[in-house]
Coordinates of C-alpha atoms in Angstrom, one line a residue:
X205 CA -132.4 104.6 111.8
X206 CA -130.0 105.6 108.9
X207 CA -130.7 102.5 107.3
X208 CA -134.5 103.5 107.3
X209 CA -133.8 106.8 105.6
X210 CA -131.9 105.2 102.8
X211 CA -134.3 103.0 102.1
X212 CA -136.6 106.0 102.1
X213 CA -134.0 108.0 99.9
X214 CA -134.0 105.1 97.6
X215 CA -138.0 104.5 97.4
X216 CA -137.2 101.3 97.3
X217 CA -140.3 99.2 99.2
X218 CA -139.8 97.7 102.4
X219 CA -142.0 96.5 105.8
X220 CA -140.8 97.3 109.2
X221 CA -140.5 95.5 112.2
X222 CA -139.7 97.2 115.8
X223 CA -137.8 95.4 118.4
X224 CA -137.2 95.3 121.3
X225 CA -133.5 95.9 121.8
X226 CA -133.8 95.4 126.4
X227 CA -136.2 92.7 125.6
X228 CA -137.3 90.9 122.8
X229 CA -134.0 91.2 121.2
X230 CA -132.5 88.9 124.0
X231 CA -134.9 86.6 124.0
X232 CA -134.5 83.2 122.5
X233 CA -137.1 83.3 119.4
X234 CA -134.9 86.4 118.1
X235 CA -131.7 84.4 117.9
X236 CA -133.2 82.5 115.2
X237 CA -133.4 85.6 112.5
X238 CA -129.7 86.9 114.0
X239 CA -127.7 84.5 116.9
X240 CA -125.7 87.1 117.8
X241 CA -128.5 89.2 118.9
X242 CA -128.2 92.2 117.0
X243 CA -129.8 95.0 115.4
X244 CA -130.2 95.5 112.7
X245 CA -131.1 92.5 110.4
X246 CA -132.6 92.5 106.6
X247 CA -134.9 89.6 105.1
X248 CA -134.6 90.2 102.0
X249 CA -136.8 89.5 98.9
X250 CA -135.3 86.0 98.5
X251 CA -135.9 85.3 102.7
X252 CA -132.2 85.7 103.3
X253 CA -131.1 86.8 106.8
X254 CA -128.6 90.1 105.8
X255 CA -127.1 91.2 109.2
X256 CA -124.0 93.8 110.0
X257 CA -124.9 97.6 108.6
X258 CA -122.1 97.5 106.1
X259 CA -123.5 94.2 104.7
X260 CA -126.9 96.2 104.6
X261 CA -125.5 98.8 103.3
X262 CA -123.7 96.9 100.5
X263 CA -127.0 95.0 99.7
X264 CA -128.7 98.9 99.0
X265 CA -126.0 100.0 97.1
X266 CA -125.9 97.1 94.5
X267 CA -129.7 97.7 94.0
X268 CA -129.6 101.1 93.8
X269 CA -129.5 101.1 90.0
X270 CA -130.5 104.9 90.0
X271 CA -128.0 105.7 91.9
X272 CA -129.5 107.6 94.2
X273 CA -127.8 107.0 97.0
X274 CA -124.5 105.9 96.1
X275 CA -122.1 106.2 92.3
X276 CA -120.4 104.4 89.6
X277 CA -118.7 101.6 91.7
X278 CA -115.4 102.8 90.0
X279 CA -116.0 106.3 90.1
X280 CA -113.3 108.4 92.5
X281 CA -117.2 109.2 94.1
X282 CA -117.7 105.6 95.1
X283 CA -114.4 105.4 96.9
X284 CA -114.8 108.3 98.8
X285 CA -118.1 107.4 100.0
X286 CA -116.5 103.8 101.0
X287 CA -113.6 105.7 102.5
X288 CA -115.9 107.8 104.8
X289 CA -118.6 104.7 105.5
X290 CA -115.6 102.6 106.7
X291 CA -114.3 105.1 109.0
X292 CA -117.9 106.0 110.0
X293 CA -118.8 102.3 110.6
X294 CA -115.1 101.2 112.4
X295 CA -113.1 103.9 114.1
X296 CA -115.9 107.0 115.0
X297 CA -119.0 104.0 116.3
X298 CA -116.5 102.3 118.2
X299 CA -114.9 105.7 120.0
X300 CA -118.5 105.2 121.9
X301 CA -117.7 101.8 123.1
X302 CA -116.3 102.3 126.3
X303 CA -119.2 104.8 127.6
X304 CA -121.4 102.3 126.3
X305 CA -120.0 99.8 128.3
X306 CA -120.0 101.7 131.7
X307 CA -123.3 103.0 131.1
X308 CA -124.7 99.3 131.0
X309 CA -122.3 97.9 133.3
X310 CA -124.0 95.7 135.8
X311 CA -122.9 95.1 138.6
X312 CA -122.1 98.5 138.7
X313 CA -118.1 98.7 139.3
X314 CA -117.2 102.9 139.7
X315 CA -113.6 102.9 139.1
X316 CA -113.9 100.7 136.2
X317 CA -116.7 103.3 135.2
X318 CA -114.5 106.4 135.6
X319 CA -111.9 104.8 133.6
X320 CA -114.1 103.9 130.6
X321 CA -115.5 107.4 130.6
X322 CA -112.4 109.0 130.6
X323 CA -111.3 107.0 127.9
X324 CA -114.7 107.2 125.8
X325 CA -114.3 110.7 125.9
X326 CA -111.3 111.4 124.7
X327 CA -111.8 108.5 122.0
X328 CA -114.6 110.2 121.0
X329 CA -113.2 113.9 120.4
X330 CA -110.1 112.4 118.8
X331 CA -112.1 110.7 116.4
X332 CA -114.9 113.3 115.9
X333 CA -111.4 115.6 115.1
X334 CA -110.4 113.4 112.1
X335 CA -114.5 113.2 110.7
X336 CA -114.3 117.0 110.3
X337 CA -111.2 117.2 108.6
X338 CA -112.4 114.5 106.0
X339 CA -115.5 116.7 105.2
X340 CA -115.2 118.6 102.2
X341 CA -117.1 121.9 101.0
X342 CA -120.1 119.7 99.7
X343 CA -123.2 120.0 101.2
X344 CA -123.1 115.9 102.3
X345 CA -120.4 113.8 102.8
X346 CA -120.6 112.9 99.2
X347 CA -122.0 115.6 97.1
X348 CA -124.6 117.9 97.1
X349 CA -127.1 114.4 98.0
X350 CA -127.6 112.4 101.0
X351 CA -126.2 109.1 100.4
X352 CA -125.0 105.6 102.3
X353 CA -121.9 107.2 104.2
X354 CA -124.4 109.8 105.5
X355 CA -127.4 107.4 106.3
X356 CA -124.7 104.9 108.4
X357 CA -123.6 108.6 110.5
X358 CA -127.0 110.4 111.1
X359 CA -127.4 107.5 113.8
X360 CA -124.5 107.6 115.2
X361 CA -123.6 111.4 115.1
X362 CA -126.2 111.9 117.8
X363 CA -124.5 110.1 120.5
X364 CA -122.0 112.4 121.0
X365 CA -125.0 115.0 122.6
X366 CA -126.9 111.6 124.4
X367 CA -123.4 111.1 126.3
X368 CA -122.7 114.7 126.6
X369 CA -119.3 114.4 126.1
X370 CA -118.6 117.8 123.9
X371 CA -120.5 120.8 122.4
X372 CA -121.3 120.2 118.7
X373 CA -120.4 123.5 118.0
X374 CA -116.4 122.0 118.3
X375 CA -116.9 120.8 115.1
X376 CA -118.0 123.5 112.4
X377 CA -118.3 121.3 109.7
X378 CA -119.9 118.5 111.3
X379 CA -122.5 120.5 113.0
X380 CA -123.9 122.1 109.8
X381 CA -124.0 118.4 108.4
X382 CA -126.0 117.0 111.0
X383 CA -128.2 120.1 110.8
X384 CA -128.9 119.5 106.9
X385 CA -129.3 116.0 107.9
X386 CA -131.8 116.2 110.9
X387 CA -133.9 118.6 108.4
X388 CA -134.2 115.8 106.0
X389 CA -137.6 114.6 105.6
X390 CA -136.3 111.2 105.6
X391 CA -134.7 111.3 108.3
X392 CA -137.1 113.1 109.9
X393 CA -139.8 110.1 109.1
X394 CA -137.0 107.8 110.4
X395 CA -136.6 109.1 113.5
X396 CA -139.8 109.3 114.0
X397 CA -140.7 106.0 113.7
X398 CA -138.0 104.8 116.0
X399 CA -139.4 106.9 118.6
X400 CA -142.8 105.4 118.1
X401 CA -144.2 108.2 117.2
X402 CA -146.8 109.4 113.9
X403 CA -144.7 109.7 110.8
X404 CA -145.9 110.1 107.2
X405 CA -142.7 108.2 104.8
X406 CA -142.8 108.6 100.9
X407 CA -144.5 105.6 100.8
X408 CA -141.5 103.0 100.5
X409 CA -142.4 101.5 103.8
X410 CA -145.4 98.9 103.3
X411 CA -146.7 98.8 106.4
X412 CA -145.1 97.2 109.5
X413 CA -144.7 93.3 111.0
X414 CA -144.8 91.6 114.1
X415 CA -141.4 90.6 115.3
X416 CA -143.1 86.8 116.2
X417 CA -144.4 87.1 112.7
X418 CA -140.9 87.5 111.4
X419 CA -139.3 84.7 113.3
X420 CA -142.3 82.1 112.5
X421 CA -141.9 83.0 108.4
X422 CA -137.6 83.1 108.1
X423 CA -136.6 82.0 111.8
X424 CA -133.5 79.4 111.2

């Protein structure tokens, strides 16, 4: 979903295509665009296969000639956004792994459950302690503009309410981010679309394809 939004932040044009994460996603004819059966993937202009959000991430940045999104790669700028999108992308996503993991555990095992939530938890504040002591007095993570580091947290960020594991509020700093960033109209568009529901972009997104589409034209 933040990936959507920076494309959106960028203008830079694009086509869509939903999948099923439960479903299609596990199915055979997906592990030829990614065998390791993840989301998200990029096909880029040249029919390359782009997987891993940092790799995706990397692939916007060197485009973004503007620099709308992202800075001088040797500005003091640029290293603090890589700073805060490596720590985004490593330490704070994987603080969620273990409540992940018991929520889709199956067979269902309860003490093994307990454990992981206990330890999800407490991953999770301890990280979401260190994110708001990186954030400065700027408006984003970066500046007074959205850019990369805050397109790879907005969809993350949310999981802290879809586990329940702390009030928001815990975190000052953090909270007032995620506000500006919820009330961004590209992120707005973008979570729209990922709940499958109406949503008016800036016009970077060209229209959206068929997942058996995809596989047929770049499938490996």
């Amino acid at each position: 979903m933040g990936l959507v939004a920076a494309f959106e932040w960028m203008g830079l044009p694009h086509r869509l295509c939903r999948v099923d994460m439960l479903g299609e996603m596990r199915e055979p004819p997906y592990r030829r665009i990614n065998p390791r059966v993840e989301t998200p993937a990029l096909i880029t202009d040249r029919g390359t296969v782009v997987t891993e959000t940092m790799a995706i991430a990397a692939w916007l940045e060197a485009r973004d000639t503007d620099r709308r999104i992202s800075f001088d790669p040797r500005s003091p700028d640029a290293d603090r956004m890589h700073q805060l999108m490596g720590f985004v992308n490593t330490g704070f996503t994987g603080a969620f792994s273990p409540l992940w993991a018991a929520m889709e555990m199956d067979p269902p095992d309860p003490d093994l459950q307990a454990a992981l939530v206990r330890w999800g938890r407490e991953s999770v504040v301890e990280r979401h302690d260190k994110l708001e002591d990186m954030i400065g007095d700027t408006p984003f993570l970066v500046g007074d503009r959205p850019t990369l580091a805050d397109g790879l947290l907005v969809g993350v960020a949310r999981w802290l309410d879809y586990h329940a594991v702390a009030d928001p509020a815990r975190w000052p700093r953090l909270a007032a981010l995620r506000a500006r960033l919820d009330a961004d109209p590209a992120v707005v568009y973008a979570r729209a679309l990922e709940a499958g529901e109406p949503a008016t972009g800036g016009g970077a997104c060209k229209g959206h394809v068929p997942l058996a589409e995809v596989v047929a034209a770049y499938g490996r």
